Amino acid sequence: MKKIVIAIDGFSSCGKSTMAKALARNIGYLYFDSGAMYRAVALYCMQNGLIEGEQINCDALRERMKEIHITFEADPGTKDSITFLNGVNVEREIRSLEVSKFVSPIAALDFVRSEMVKQQREMGKQKGIVMDGRDIGTTVFPDAEMKVFVTASAEVRAQRRYDELTARGDTPDFNEILENVLQRDHIDQTREVSPLKKADDALLLDNSNLTREEQMQWLIDRYNELVSE
Ligand code: DC
């Protein structure tokens, strides 16, 4: 059967990563989380004094981009993809609310995006991959054979994020999360470089009222249609 590139884009906290990961596992593809790469850059800034107060030191970050190496490895047990920043496992730290606060302005910087896009295209040279993000179907892989644009209401998304953080032992504030979701939507959609938008040829998936099983069936059906053409 032919191997294709599957691009999954959409709003934050839509369950894109969970969905993309499950799809990849189902069809035997490799999964790449492009958001994790921007999160790792944000974490790097936090760890290296490149954020003073709320301000990102863009000149210093531009200088140090070449020192930032992001790689993925499969967890030997679960086979889930783990993000490494300069050889250190940062999978847990990049999911913190603190990183979520700074990641959108960092992902809006053109020199950060061009470096990440370069690395993502490298990862996509092998077909048989699922990559999720914001600009995968529009900028990174405009020729991807299957493109999906995922959306859900802001409240549903904030609740999912809240449940996720609670499940791992954090004590989040729902309103703070909702605020963060809305703020990220705004920044992601209005930034100058690669704003979040549905590619004309992407399939629209609103999962506000879908179970994970229904969603997976929908994806597999679309995938099967495409590879059997
Ligand atoms: O999907 P996520 O929430 O982990 O993404 C983190 C941030 O990175 C989010 O603010 C949007 C940004 N991002 C991006 O600009 N382009 C991508 N391809 C993936 C994520």
PDB file of C-alpha atoms and ligand atoms in Angstrom:
ATOM      1  CA  MET A   1       0.000   0.000   0.000  1.00  0.00           C
ATOM      2  CA  LYS A   2       1.339   3.479  -0.791  1.00  0.00           C
ATOM      3  CA  LYS A   3       2.773   5.521   2.104  1.00  0.00           C
ATOM      4  CA  ILE A   4       1.647   9.109   2.439  1.00  0.00           C
ATOM      5  CA  VAL A   5       2.214  12.231   4.550  1.00  0.00           C
ATOM      6  CA  ILE A   6      -0.637  13.117   6.912  1.00  0.00           C
ATOM      7  CA  ALA A   7      -0.795  16.714   8.142  1.00  0.00           C
ATOM      8  CA  ILE A   8      -3.019  17.484  11.124  1.00  0.00           C
ATOM      9  CA  ASP A   9      -3.506  21.138  12.040  1.00  0.00           C
ATOM     10  CA  GLY A  10      -5.887  22.977  14.304  1.00  0.00           C
ATOM     11  CA  PHE A  11      -6.478  24.985  17.433  1.00  0.00           C
ATOM     12  CA  SER A  12      -4.599  24.319  20.686  1.00  0.00           C
ATOM     13  CA  SER A  13      -5.953  21.648  23.051  1.00  0.00           C
ATOM     14  CA  CYS A  14      -8.149  20.051  20.388  1.00  0.00           C
ATOM     15  CA  GLY A  15      -6.666  16.683  21.161  1.00  0.00           C
ATOM     16  CA  LYS A  16      -4.629  16.836  17.947  1.00  0.00           C
ATOM     17  CA  SER A  17      -1.571  15.146  19.427  1.00  0.00           C
ATOM     18  CA  THR A  18      -3.514  12.309  21.050  1.00  0.00           C
ATOM     19  CA  MET A  19      -5.426  11.798  17.834  1.00  0.00           C
ATOM     20  CA  ALA A  20      -2.356  12.004  15.564  1.00  0.00           C
ATOM     21  CA  LYS A  21      -0.437   9.622  17.822  1.00  0.00           C
ATOM     22  CA  ALA A  22      -3.283   7.089  17.861  1.00  0.00           C
ATOM     23  CA  LEU A  23      -3.735   7.343  14.092  1.00  0.00           C
ATOM     24  CA  ALA A  24       0.002   6.775  13.522  1.00  0.00           C
ATOM     25  CA  ARG A  25      -0.024   3.742  15.793  1.00  0.00           C
ATOM     26  CA  ASN A  26      -3.113   2.333  14.057  1.00  0.00           C
ATOM     27  CA  ILE A  27      -1.711   2.526  10.566  1.00  0.00           C
ATOM     28  CA  GLY A  28       1.951   1.852  11.435  1.00  0.00           C
ATOM     29  CA  TYR A  29       3.210   5.381  10.687  1.00  0.00           C
ATOM     30  CA  LEU A  30       5.768   7.534  12.553  1.00  0.00           C
ATOM     31  CA  TYR A  31       4.377  10.406  14.601  1.00  0.00           C
ATOM     32  CA  PHE A  32       5.961  13.875  14.934  1.00  0.00           C
ATOM     33  CA  ASP A  33       4.662  16.544  17.318  1.00  0.00           C
ATOM     34  CA  SER A  34       5.744  19.894  15.853  1.00  0.00           C
ATOM     35  CA  GLY A  35       4.235  21.826  18.796  1.00  0.00           C
ATOM     36  CA  ALA A  36       6.661  20.015  21.100  1.00  0.00           C
ATOM     37  CA  MET A  37       9.502  21.606  19.118  1.00  0.00           C
ATOM     38  CA  TYR A  38       8.208  25.149  19.739  1.00  0.00           C
ATOM     39  CA  ARG A  39       7.604  24.222  23.378  1.00  0.00           C
ATOM     40  CA  ALA A  40      11.203  23.007  23.660  1.00  0.00           C
ATOM     41  CA  VAL A  41      12.444  26.354  22.299  1.00  0.00           C
ATOM     42  CA  ALA A  42      10.303  28.150  24.923  1.00  0.00           C
ATOM     43  CA  LEU A  43      11.737  25.917  27.646  1.00  0.00           C
ATOM     44  CA  TYR A  44      15.251  26.645  26.419  1.00  0.00           C
ATOM     45  CA  CYS A  45      14.531  30.383  26.756  1.00  0.00           C
ATOM     46  CA  MET A  46      13.201  29.912  30.289  1.00  0.00           C
ATOM     47  CA  GLN A  47      16.201  27.828  31.330  1.00  0.00           C
ATOM     48  CA  ASN A  48      18.773  30.178  29.833  1.00  0.00           C
ATOM     49  CA  GLY A  49      17.591  33.551  31.082  1.00  0.00           C
ATOM     50  CA  LEU A  50      16.217  34.661  27.704  1.00  0.00           C
ATOM     51  CA  ILE A  51      12.918  35.731  29.258  1.00  0.00           C
ATOM     52  CA  GLU A  52      12.996  38.753  31.556  1.00  0.00           C
ATOM     53  CA  GLY A  53       9.639  39.357  33.210  1.00  0.00           C
ATOM     54  CA  GLU A  54       7.223  38.841  30.303  1.00  0.00           C
ATOM     55  CA  GLN A  55       9.778  39.938  27.724  1.00  0.00           C
ATOM     56  CA  ILE A  56      11.581  37.546  25.357  1.00  0.00           C
ATOM     57  CA  ASN A  57      15.129  38.568  24.482  1.00  0.00           C
ATOM     58  CA  CYS A  58      14.765  38.019  20.713  1.00  0.00           C
ATOM     59  CA  ASP A  59      18.280  39.132  19.759  1.00  0.00           C
ATOM     60  CA  ALA A  60      19.843  36.666  22.195  1.00  0.00           C
ATOM     61  CA  LEU A  61      17.508  33.882  21.036  1.00  0.00           C
ATOM     62  CA  ARG A  62      18.346  34.526  17.387  1.00  0.00           C
ATOM     63  CA  GLU A  63      22.050  34.229  18.275  1.00  0.00           C
ATOM     64  CA  ARG A  64      21.508  30.978  20.152  1.00  0.00           C
ATOM     65  CA  MET A  65      19.154  29.179  17.727  1.00  0.00           C
ATOM     66  CA  LYS A  66      22.075  27.107  16.450  1.00  0.00           C
ATOM     67  CA  GLU A  67      22.604  25.759  19.990  1.00  0.00           C
ATOM     68  CA  ILE A  68      19.058  24.352  20.124  1.00  0.00           C
ATOM     69  CA  HIS A  69      18.803  20.748  18.976  1.00  0.00           C
ATOM     70  CA  ILE A  70      15.458  18.996  19.214  1.00  0.00           C
ATOM     71  CA  THR A  71      15.074  15.283  18.616  1.00  0.00           C
ATOM     72  CA  PHE A  72      12.406  12.643  19.175  1.00  0.00           C
ATOM     73  CA  GLU A  73      12.851   9.112  20.461  1.00  0.00           C
ATOM     74  CA  ALA A  74      10.309   6.373  21.028  1.00  0.00           C
ATOM     75  CA  ASP A  75       9.715   5.351  24.643  1.00  0.00           C
ATOM     76  CA  PRO A  76      10.981   1.750  24.813  1.00  0.00           C
ATOM     77  CA  GLY A  77       7.881   0.656  26.765  1.00  0.00           C
ATOM     78  CA  THR A  78       4.900   2.669  25.502  1.00  0.00           C
ATOM     79  CA  LYS A  79       6.463   3.471  22.083  1.00  0.00           C
ATOM     80  CA  ASP A  80       5.230   7.059  22.578  1.00  0.00           C
ATOM     81  CA  SER A  81       7.398   9.793  21.131  1.00  0.00           C
ATOM     82  CA  ILE A  82       9.585  11.611  23.699  1.00  0.00           C
ATOM     83  CA  THR A  83      10.995  15.083  23.079  1.00  0.00           C
ATOM     84  CA  PHE A  84      14.672  15.746  23.793  1.00  0.00           C
ATOM     85  CA  LEU A  85      16.221  19.198  24.064  1.00  0.00           C
ATOM     86  CA  ASN A  86      19.984  19.033  23.541  1.00  0.00           C
ATOM     87  CA  GLY A  87      19.940  15.387  24.546  1.00  0.00           C
ATOM     88  CA  VAL A  88      17.826  15.851  27.699  1.00  0.00           C
ATOM     89  CA  ASN A  89      14.325  14.362  28.032  1.00  0.00           C
ATOM     90  CA  VAL A  90      12.013  17.392  28.444  1.00  0.00           C
ATOM     91  CA  GLU A  91       8.711  15.683  27.626  1.00  0.00           C
ATOM     92  CA  ARG A  92       7.126  16.533  30.969  1.00  0.00           C
ATOM     93  CA  GLU A  93       8.511  20.058  31.401  1.00  0.00           C
ATOM     94  CA  ILE A  94       7.359  21.257  27.973  1.00  0.00           C
ATOM     95  CA  ARG A  95       3.717  20.511  28.919  1.00  0.00           C
ATOM     96  CA  SER A  96       3.677  22.914  31.919  1.00  0.00           C
ATOM     97  CA  LEU A  97       1.375  25.944  31.964  1.00  0.00           C
ATOM     98  CA  GLU A  98       4.483  28.142  32.297  1.00  0.00           C
ATOM     99  CA  VAL A  99       5.786  26.898  28.934  1.00  0.00           C
ATOM    100  CA  SER A 100       2.276  27.227  27.435  1.00  0.00           C
ATOM    101  CA  LYS A 101       2.311  30.910  28.419  1.00  0.00           C
ATOM    102  CA  PHE A 102       5.449  31.739  26.453  1.00  0.00           C
ATOM    103  CA  VAL A 103       5.242  29.342  23.544  1.00  0.00           C
ATOM    104  CA  SER A 104       2.899  31.326  21.261  1.00  0.00           C
ATOM    105  CA  PRO A 105       4.993  34.527  21.139  1.00  0.00           C
ATOM    106  CA  ILE A 106       8.093  32.390  20.593  1.00  0.00           C
ATOM    107  CA  ALA A 107       6.378  30.402  17.818  1.00  0.00           C
ATOM    108  CA  ALA A 108       5.505  33.723  16.160  1.00  0.00           C
ATOM    109  CA  LEU A 109       9.179  34.627  15.594  1.00  0.00           C
ATOM    110  CA  ASP A 110      10.193  34.184  11.952  1.00  0.00           C
ATOM    111  CA  PHE A 111      13.736  32.931  12.685  1.00  0.00           C
ATOM    112  CA  VAL A 112      12.364  30.315  15.099  1.00  0.00           C
ATOM    113  CA  ARG A 113       9.800  29.130  12.543  1.00  0.00           C
ATOM    114  CA  SER A 114      12.212  28.905   9.638  1.00  0.00           C
ATOM    115  CA  GLU A 115      14.585  26.725  11.666  1.00  0.00           C
ATOM    116  CA  MET A 116      11.769  24.460  12.907  1.00  0.00           C
ATOM    117  CA  VAL A 117      10.223  24.119   9.423  1.00  0.00           C
ATOM    118  CA  LYS A 118      13.634  23.114   8.064  1.00  0.00           C
ATOM    119  CA  GLN A 119      13.954  20.382  10.691  1.00  0.00           C
ATOM    120  CA  GLN A 120      10.343  19.225  10.137  1.00  0.00           C
ATOM    121  CA  ARG A 121      10.811  18.872   6.365  1.00  0.00           C
ATOM    122  CA  GLU A 122      13.889  16.796   7.068  1.00  0.00           C
ATOM    123  CA  MET A 123      11.782  14.486   9.272  1.00  0.00           C
ATOM    124  CA  GLY A 124       9.143  14.223   6.528  1.00  0.00           C
ATOM    125  CA  LYS A 125      11.522  13.036   3.832  1.00  0.00           C
ATOM    126  CA  GLN A 126      10.541   9.515   4.751  1.00  0.00           C
ATOM    127  CA  LYS A 127       6.889   8.991   3.792  1.00  0.00           C
ATOM    128  CA  GLY A 128       4.594   7.227   6.221  1.00  0.00           C
ATOM    129  CA  ILE A 129       4.441   9.997   8.801  1.00  0.00           C
ATOM    130  CA  VAL A 130       1.755  11.839  10.737  1.00  0.00           C
ATOM    131  CA  MET A 131       2.752  15.342  11.858  1.00  0.00           C
ATOM    132  CA  ASP A 132       0.526  17.658  13.844  1.00  0.00           C
ATOM    133  CA  GLY A 133       0.769  21.405  14.393  1.00  0.00           C
ATOM    134  CA  ARG A 134      -0.574  24.686  13.033  1.00  0.00           C
ATOM    135  CA  ASP A 135       1.059  25.104   9.636  1.00  0.00           C
ATOM    136  CA  ILE A 136       1.804  21.543   8.575  1.00  0.00           C
ATOM    137  CA  GLY A 137      -0.738  21.435   5.723  1.00  0.00           C
ATOM    138  CA  THR A 138      -0.181  25.060   4.674  1.00  0.00           C
ATOM    139  CA  THR A 139       3.582  25.624   5.001  1.00  0.00           C
ATOM    140  CA  VAL A 140       5.584  22.574   6.071  1.00  0.00           C
ATOM    141  CA  PHE A 141       4.008  20.005   3.725  1.00  0.00           C
ATOM    142  CA  PRO A 142       1.707  21.872   1.288  1.00  0.00           C
ATOM    143  CA  ASP A 143       1.717  18.713  -0.874  1.00  0.00           C
ATOM    144  CA  ALA A 144       0.674  16.329   1.917  1.00  0.00           C
ATOM    145  CA  GLU A 145      -1.711  13.717   0.520  1.00  0.00           C
ATOM    146  CA  MET A 146      -4.032  13.904   3.563  1.00  0.00           C
ATOM    147  CA  LYS A 147      -4.725  17.111   5.481  1.00  0.00           C
ATOM    148  CA  VAL A 148      -7.049  17.454   8.448  1.00  0.00           C
ATOM    149  CA  PHE A 149      -7.994  20.690  10.222  1.00  0.00           C
ATOM    150  CA  VAL A 150      -9.330  20.058  13.733  1.00  0.00           C
ATOM    151  CA  THR A 151     -11.470  22.366  15.799  1.00  0.00           C
ATOM    152  CA  ALA A 152     -13.644  22.325  18.967  1.00  0.00           C
ATOM    153  CA  SER A 153     -15.202  25.039  21.148  1.00  0.00           C
ATOM    154  CA  ALA A 154     -12.833  26.952  23.491  1.00  0.00           C
ATOM    155  CA  GLU A 155     -14.700  25.717  26.590  1.00  0.00           C
ATOM    156  CA  VAL A 156     -14.452  22.074  25.540  1.00  0.00           C
ATOM    157  CA  ARG A 157     -10.754  22.533  24.876  1.00  0.00           C
ATOM    158  CA  ALA A 158     -10.095  24.259  28.223  1.00  0.00           C
ATOM    159  CA  GLN A 159     -11.918  21.446  30.019  1.00  0.00           C
ATOM    160  CA  ARG A 160      -9.778  18.825  28.278  1.00  0.00           C
ATOM    161  CA  ARG A 161      -6.590  20.660  29.246  1.00  0.00           C
ATOM    162  CA  TYR A 162      -7.881  21.010  32.817  1.00  0.00           C
ATOM    163  CA  ASP A 163      -8.580  17.257  33.028  1.00  0.00           C
ATOM    164  CA  GLU A 164      -5.149  16.475  31.608  1.00  0.00           C
ATOM    165  CA  LEU A 165      -3.321  18.646  34.178  1.00  0.00           C
ATOM    166  CA  THR A 166      -5.477  17.362  37.047  1.00  0.00           C
ATOM    167  CA  ALA A 167      -4.791  13.765  36.018  1.00  0.00           C
ATOM    168  CA  ARG A 168      -1.071  14.324  36.336  1.00  0.00           C
ATOM    169  CA  GLY A 169      -1.430  15.779  39.841  1.00  0.00           C
ATOM    170  CA  ASP A 170      -1.448  19.534  39.110  1.00  0.00           C
ATOM    171  CA  THR A 171      -4.091  21.844  40.636  1.00  0.00           C
ATOM    172  CA  PRO A 172      -4.990  24.125  37.744  1.00  0.00           C
ATOM    173  CA  ASP A 173      -7.432  27.031  37.650  1.00  0.00           C
ATOM    174  CA  PHE A 174     -10.079  26.533  34.938  1.00  0.00           C
ATOM    175  CA  ASN A 175     -10.455  30.239  34.139  1.00  0.00           C
ATOM    176  CA  GLU A 176      -6.710  30.674  33.790  1.00  0.00           C
ATOM    177  CA  ILE A 177      -6.655  27.780  31.324  1.00  0.00           C
ATOM    178  CA  LEU A 178      -9.599  29.154  29.329  1.00  0.00           C
ATOM    179  CA  GLU A 179      -7.872  32.531  29.201  1.00  0.00           C
ATOM    180  CA  ASN A 180      -4.687  30.839  27.969  1.00  0.00           C
ATOM    181  CA  VAL A 181      -6.605  28.881  25.281  1.00  0.00           C
ATOM    182  CA  LEU A 182      -8.285  32.061  23.977  1.00  0.00           C
ATOM    183  CA  GLN A 183      -5.069  34.029  24.081  1.00  0.00           C
ATOM    184  CA  ARG A 184      -3.174  31.341  22.175  1.00  0.00           C
ATOM    185  CA  ASP A 185      -5.952  31.125  19.553  1.00  0.00           C
ATOM    186  CA  HIS A 186      -5.653  34.850  19.021  1.00  0.00           C
ATOM    187  CA  ILE A 187      -1.853  34.883  18.736  1.00  0.00           C
ATOM    188  CA  ASP A 188      -1.784  31.753  16.544  1.00  0.00           C
ATOM    189  CA  GLN A 189      -4.394  33.145  14.119  1.00  0.00           C
ATOM    190  CA  THR A 190      -3.106  36.688  13.845  1.00  0.00           C
ATOM    191  CA  ARG A 191       0.657  36.244  13.745  1.00  0.00           C
ATOM    192  CA  GLU A 192       2.381  37.447  10.607  1.00  0.00           C
ATOM    193  CA  VAL A 193       4.381  34.313   9.819  1.00  0.00           C
ATOM    194  CA  SER A 194       2.346  31.178   8.993  1.00  0.00           C
ATOM    195  CA  PRO A 195      -0.853  32.093  10.870  1.00  0.00           C
ATOM    196  CA  LEU A 196      -3.096  29.205  11.852  1.00  0.00           C
ATOM    197  CA  LYS A 197      -5.577  28.676   9.042  1.00  0.00           C
ATOM    198  CA  LYS A 198      -7.248  25.784   7.312  1.00  0.00           C
ATOM    199  CA  ALA A 199      -5.589  24.792   4.026  1.00  0.00           C
ATOM    200  CA  ASP A 200      -8.134  24.942   1.186  1.00  0.00           C
ATOM    201  CA  ASP A 201      -7.752  21.226   0.569  1.00  0.00           C
ATOM    202  CA  ALA A 202      -7.893  20.161   4.257  1.00  0.00           C
ATOM    203  CA  LEU A 203     -10.768  18.090   5.633  1.00  0.00           C
ATOM    204  CA  LEU A 204     -12.552  19.879   8.505  1.00  0.00           C
ATOM    205  CA  LEU A 205     -13.056  17.917  11.718  1.00  0.00           C
ATOM    206  CA  ASP A 206     -15.037  19.500  14.606  1.00  0.00           C
ATOM    207  CA  ASN A 207     -14.616  17.073  17.486  1.00  0.00           C
ATOM    208  CA  SER A 208     -16.568  18.995  20.191  1.00  0.00           C
ATOM    209  CA  ASN A 209     -19.150  16.211  20.312  1.00  0.00           C
ATOM    210  CA  LEU A 210     -17.244  13.194  19.041  1.00  0.00           C
ATOM    211  CA  THR A 211     -15.879  10.324  21.108  1.00  0.00           C
ATOM    212  CA  ARG A 212     -12.293   9.282  20.505  1.00  0.00           C
ATOM    213  CA  GLU A 213     -13.547   6.096  18.835  1.00  0.00           C
ATOM    214  CA  GLU A 214     -15.851   7.988  16.446  1.00  0.00           C
ATOM    215  CA  GLN A 215     -13.032  10.352  15.591  1.00  0.00           C
ATOM    216  CA  MET A 216     -10.592   7.515  14.945  1.00  0.00           C
ATOM    217  CA  GLN A 217     -13.080   5.729  12.693  1.00  0.00           C
ATOM    218  CA  TRP A 218     -13.577   8.915  10.708  1.00  0.00           C
ATOM    219  CA  LEU A 219      -9.814   9.311  10.258  1.00  0.00           C
ATOM    220  CA  ILE A 220      -9.223   5.699   9.275  1.00  0.00           C
ATOM    221  CA  ASP A 221     -12.068   5.870   6.742  1.00  0.00           C
ATOM    222  CA  ARG A 222     -10.585   9.003   5.151  1.00  0.00           C
ATOM    223  CA  TYR A 223      -7.093   7.425   5.162  1.00  0.00           C
ATOM    224  CA  ASN A 224      -8.339   4.219   3.546  1.00  0.00           C
ATOM    225  CA  GLU A 225     -10.153   6.201   0.841  1.00  0.00           C
ATOM    226  CA  LEU A 226      -6.947   8.049   0.013  1.00  0.00           C
ATOM    227  CA  VAL A 227      -4.503   5.157  -0.059  1.00  0.00           C
ATOM    228  CA  SER A 228      -6.804   2.940  -2.092  1.00  0.00           C
ATOM    229  CA  GLU A 229      -7.334   5.566  -4.816  1.00  0.00           C
TER     230      GLU A 229
HETATM  231  O1   DC B   1       0.147  22.064  19.811  1.00  0.00           O
HETATM  232  P1   DC B   1       0.799  22.742  21.006  1.00  0.00           P
HETATM  233  O2   DC B   1      -0.182  23.405  21.939  1.00  0.00           O
HETATM  234  O3   DC B   1       1.759  21.874  21.724  1.00  0.00           O
HETATM  235  O4   DC B   1       1.648  23.935  20.354  1.00  0.00           O
HETATM  236  C1   DC B   1       2.387  24.803  21.148  1.00  0.00           C
HETATM  237  C2   DC B   1       2.468  26.177  20.489  1.00  0.00           C
HETATM  238  O5   DC B   1       3.274  26.108  19.341  1.00  0.00           O
HETATM  239  C3   DC B   1       1.143  26.813  20.096  1.00  0.00           C
HETATM  240  O6   DC B   1       1.040  28.099  20.669  1.00  0.00           O
HETATM  241  C4   DC B   1       1.204  26.950  18.615  1.00  0.00           C
HETATM  242  C5   DC B   1       2.629  26.736  18.244  1.00  0.00           C
HETATM  243  N1   DC B   1       2.793  25.890  17.075  1.00  0.00           N
HETATM  244  C6   DC B   1       3.015  26.510  15.874  1.00  0.00           C
HETATM  245  O7   DC B   1       3.011  27.726  15.806  1.00  0.00           O
HETATM  246  N2   DC B   1       3.227  25.759  14.766  1.00  0.00           N
HETATM  247  C7   DC B   1       3.209  24.431  14.820  1.00  0.00           C
HETATM  248  N3   DC B   1       3.422  23.728  13.707  1.00  0.00           N
HETATM  249  C8   DC B   1       2.956  23.772  16.044  1.00  0.00           C
HETATM  250  C9   DC B   1       2.743  24.547  17.164  1.00  0.00           C
END
